[in-house]
């Protein structure tokens, strides 16, 4: 984990209030480091100074390309993401990276992976899907968005495999929640991977109890590196706890109590 | 060469900068970022007798030039701290100050004793000011009689120097300082957080699960400076000053107000290199304002007020 | 149409926004900028029995998301206020609340009586919380017995509703609120400023001539929200909330925390149109968060906590 | 007095840490208003948001041109002036204007005016000198600066009349303080006008006791419009006081106690 300045290479609006940002490294030496970043890990981004925005914002790694450039996708949902969205090509962004523990892709040997994402939980699943697909895993994705103009990366996920999109109001794809799809369809998969708001994760893990799977958990964070205890989640086994920013954000589905 | 050295009871510091309790864990994470030998000292997260899970989440909120936290003294308990965390820190040539919390005088004494016996720390900081747990010692921080009593009993039990960490949530900080001085404290740490709240407009409820949290960061610096200055006029105890430090200028403000060393809390969360950046910048800044060394700056603002009484 | 009306003892407000005492003088200057009829009410600068010059300058300092002031209750005295300032304000259809300060109970009573007799104001706000002058009533603000006493004596003398303005420089705001409630207060104003200090690095001394000053602005909002929320759980008195309001969102936070109206202080200094901008924005914001009117938002955060006791 | 947005037309460094900035009005209707601004009045400038810089910065009007464009000259001496110095052509600046009471030029009928300025007290004297010169008054100016690279507007003052420049270290013009010049020279004048740091004003008024003159007083300000009582100065006559932002910053030399 390191602190570095990333350089904004591109800033594009890809859906309502949703920005895709390409970030480059300020040193070539780091390129190979970035290649080792694991899907599910995140950047902890300083979006302003202490007087405007004291806390860093956690944003998932949505992709890493062959040059070590990083893609993030985020929704403008408050002051910090609004400030971040105004950073254009050439701006420098202070980030801690890579933060947290991602999906254990190296230890998995899967035929079929089911990705279940909701809203701003979708971005890390793209990097995950791409990584798994490159290893020959078949990818099925179910992605939920609020409505049509919130949808992004539909083509990109379609390229990875079968992809179903649902919207809360049916304005794009199926109407309903991702869990409705789980109910209706009889999908064959070895392992599921889910990222999205906590109520969605609860619904998904309830529906898929007993299945092998991983979830990525959200929480308000302080340090983002495991030092402040802001972001804990109770471990399912007894009285312990896990730090989302360090032990997570990815946990085995049966590891933590949501 | 401007010397950054400063001496406090039990602590020979190579510089006056230490991370504040709770914003630095037990140092492991930060040791991945920089060499902890650079620090004047390290103050570890509060230790209680038994492991504590702390409060429900969310535990942090952002405020204007500050933040609220309601961690609730989460820690693995003094036993695990002594066996697993302190040995890690002892590889560094940096003094360790252990922050001690408890619900009863007996708990404070037991935790302090265990830490003393470990031989792995150089000083104790009694946290009688955590606003985030009902049984977190906050009653000791509001009542001068209790504060003096817990200080005295810990002092009776341990050989290590004892710093008492004062709460700003009081009408009379000088009275509290004098009480713990009378109780035998070797030094003061001040300030802990101010109790605050944020309402989440969407849920129409307090944002923090614990409802209230401790306000820290630059927002509270004027309150901290005032309290350090006031206490310095009425107590001879050395002060570790804190509250809103994020730059070397802030350190100098605390030194002049009367602190002998400082702790940096929230700034580490904003920028994990805050402490080392401040340490690097401090000599140049002392020089700019005409100080030959840190010792000279301490209480610089009070020189004309003369008699710092020991009463 | 979202209604902004709200009622407090003696005050039928067309909207819940009023400038806070001391940041608006007696309204003359602001009346050159906008129509004071737009305001829910006007709170005037503190009145004392005799004219006061106040503290030496400098009297203000900038802090992170806030400011320090040590005006020291400068005012032309209650007589001149009644003869020269209040008649000016009475041309507007906006209730006037007079902020009253004093060094003795007798002074509070005398000032309150003179203001009451003027017939030109709608309510009194007893400032028992000015941190900037030793004889400025601050002792009343720290001692619940004195606070109750000054409230009771003023209430005995005047017919006007009496709001008591509480100081945040206390370990127990609920105790203070209950004391003045028992003393007969009709409402509470909270909070006044937190006592703070800034050191000027060049002179190595406190920047303010008075050394300490009152911290206000967004920096203190979390403390204010917490105090309003806590008091609302334990007292039935209506609250005029203040401390760091600079946007309509802040107003809503105070209303949900339990305030029935709010005062805007420091924000007027940053932007003289702060009050009117907030008033213009408020209906839209109430609507966004699902409130039909201001009354509905008040205490919105406490609904589940049920019993607001009157003890 | 009004609140308005001014548009930065030009930003030029004219001496060490010293910026000359041209500000235009956002509405043509205001042009004639600005022509009425009195030398000695100031702008109360919002240099950032409440979380970075709560207080506005008072900056004197250094000139007004025929189009109603305003010139200010300021020294970068802290966070606020540093932020202001970064505003380039096209930026908008929120200002209260005109603030305060200026030099009573309309009531004066002078043969010779002596302008005595120090450092950042020099700018308002330029607008004053220009206004008086236009009415046929002879202008003599004594301007003090720290050192050579702090000097600005020497040609402009020379155009107005006789102009003496002194620097603390003698690196430009005479070595010494403006009061040294007052001592050495036997200047004939009807009225003096002084603006600069308080110690300079004290020295000047001491030296020129009994002479007809005006001084412009500095103090830390809050509201800048007379509502907050931050900026008072004791009146010489007994117990009263004056508000610098409203009754001043210009006072008759014997009106206030420095
Ligand atoms: C591990 C992790 C990965 C994430 N990845 C992404 C991503 O790839 N794309 C994306 O759009 N969002 C992502 N989020 C959510 C993102 O962090 C929040 O949307 C963002 O912090 C909101 O900041 P703001 O300034 O816009 O909102 P504000 O409301 O102004 O934020 C105030 C404070 O609350 C925190 N906060 C508010 N909402 C959230 C939230 N949902 N989760 C965590 N903290 C929050 C902020 O970080 C900040 O400290 C992720 C969150 C986590 C924990
Ligand atoms: C009526 C008047 C007219 C002025 N005209 C000019 C001018 O034309 N050109 C120019 O360069 N300067 C002028 N000044 C001084 C100018 O206001 C300060 O240099 C400026 O406010 C400093 O702000 P800062 O952010 O750089 O410094 P900081 O130190 O960051 O400021 C912190 C606070 O202190 C105040 N402050 C600091 N120094 C002064 C000072 N000398 N006077 C008043 N407030 C101060 C600031 O306004 C701010 O509130 C004038 C001052 C007054 C009172
Ligand atoms: C996340 C967090 C956790 C904290 N935990 C502790 C703690 O365990 N013990 C303690 O004495 N103080 C604790 N504090 C208070 C800090 O040590 C410090 O006194 C306070 O934050 C003021 O300094 P700052 O403004 O630099 O943060 C904590 C503060 C924060 C922000
Ligand atoms: C310059 C200034 C002067 C003040 N004068 C008074 C006063 O005379 N009486 C009083 O009760 N409060 C006074 N206050 C306190 C405010 O009324 C208010 O309680 C406090 O500033 C918190 O609100 P804010 O953060 O919106 O400023 C003053 C505050 C400021 C900044
Ligand atoms: S955010 Fe600090 S421990 Fe996770
Ligand atoms: S600055 Fe407010 S009265 Fe002058």
Coordinates of C-alpha atoms in Angstrom, one line a residue, chain C residues 22-26 28-30 32-33 45 52-53 55 57-67 71 74-76 198 200 207 216-218 246 266-267 269-273, chain D residues 1-3 44 46-57 79-80 94 96 219-235 239-243 246:
Chain C
X22 CA -24.2 40.6 17.4
X23 CA -23.8 39.8 13.7
X24 CA -26.5 42.2 12.5
X25 CA -26.0 45.3 14.7
X26 CA -29.4 46.9 15.0
X28 CA -29.6 49.5 9.8
X29 CA -26.7 48.4 7.7
X30 CA -28.5 45.3 6.4
X32 CA -29.5 49.0 2.9
X33 CA -29.0 45.6 1.3
X45 CA -26.9 43.3 19.5
X52 CA -20.0 49.9 26.7
X53 CA -16.9 50.4 24.6
X55 CA -12.6 45.1 24.3
X57 CA -8.8 45.6 19.0
X58 CA -8.0 43.3 17.2
X59 CA -11.4 41.7 18.0
X60 CA -11.7 39.1 15.2
X61 CA -9.6 36.3 13.9
X62 CA -10.2 33.8 11.2
X63 CA -10.1 30.1 12.1
X64 CA -10.8 26.9 10.2
X65 CA -14.4 27.0 9.1
X66 CA -15.0 29.7 11.7
X67 CA -14.0 32.8 13.4
X71 CA -16.3 42.3 20.7
X74 CA -20.0 46.9 22.8
X75 CA -23.3 48.8 22.6
X76 CA -24.7 52.3 23.1
X198 CA -5.5 32.0 18.3
X200 CA -0.1 35.1 16.3
X207 CA -3.9 37.5 18.3
X216 CA -18.5 30.6 15.9
X217 CA -19.3 29.4 12.4
X218 CA -19.6 26.0 10.7
X246 CA -24.8 28.9 6.5
X266 CA -21.3 34.4 11.4
X267 CA -22.7 33.5 7.9
X269 CA -20.4 38.3 8.0
X270 CA -19.2 36.1 5.2
X271 CA -22.2 36.9 3.0
X272 CA -24.6 39.6 4.0
X273 CA -27.4 38.0 2.0
Chain D
X1 CA -23.3 50.0 -0.6
X2 CA -24.0 46.9 -2.6
X3 CA -22.9 43.4 -3.0
X44 CA -14.7 44.0 1.1
X46 CA -14.9 37.4 -0.4
X47 CA -11.8 35.4 -1.3
X48 CA -13.2 31.9 -0.8
X49 CA -15.9 30.0 0.9
X50 CA -16.7 29.9 4.5
X51 CA -14.7 26.8 5.2
X52 CA -11.5 28.1 3.7
X53 CA -11.7 31.9 4.5
X54 CA -14.6 32.9 6.6
X55 CA -13.7 36.6 6.7
X56 CA -13.7 39.0 3.8
X57 CA -10.6 41.0 3.0
X79 CA -4.0 32.8 2.7
X80 CA -6.7 35.2 1.5
X94 CA -17.9 38.8 -4.9
X96 CA -19.2 44.6 -1.1
X219 CA -7.9 47.1 11.5
X220 CA -9.0 43.5 11.3
X221 CA -12.6 43.5 10.1
X222 CA -15.6 41.3 10.3
X223 CA -18.7 42.5 8.4
X224 CA -17.1 45.5 6.8
X225 CA -20.4 47.4 6.8
X226 CA -20.7 48.6 10.4
X227 CA -22.8 45.8 11.9
X228 CA -20.5 43.7 14.0
X229 CA -18.3 46.2 16.0
X230 CA -15.1 44.3 15.1
X231 CA -13.2 47.3 13.8
X232 CA -13.6 50.2 16.2
X233 CA -11.1 52.8 17.2
X234 CA -11.5 55.2 20.1
X235 CA -12.6 58.7 19.2
X239 CA -15.4 58.0 25.5
X240 CA -16.9 57.4 22.1
X241 CA -15.6 55.3 19.3
X242 CA -15.7 55.1 15.5
X243 CA -16.3 52.2 13.3
X246 CA -18.2 52.7 8.2

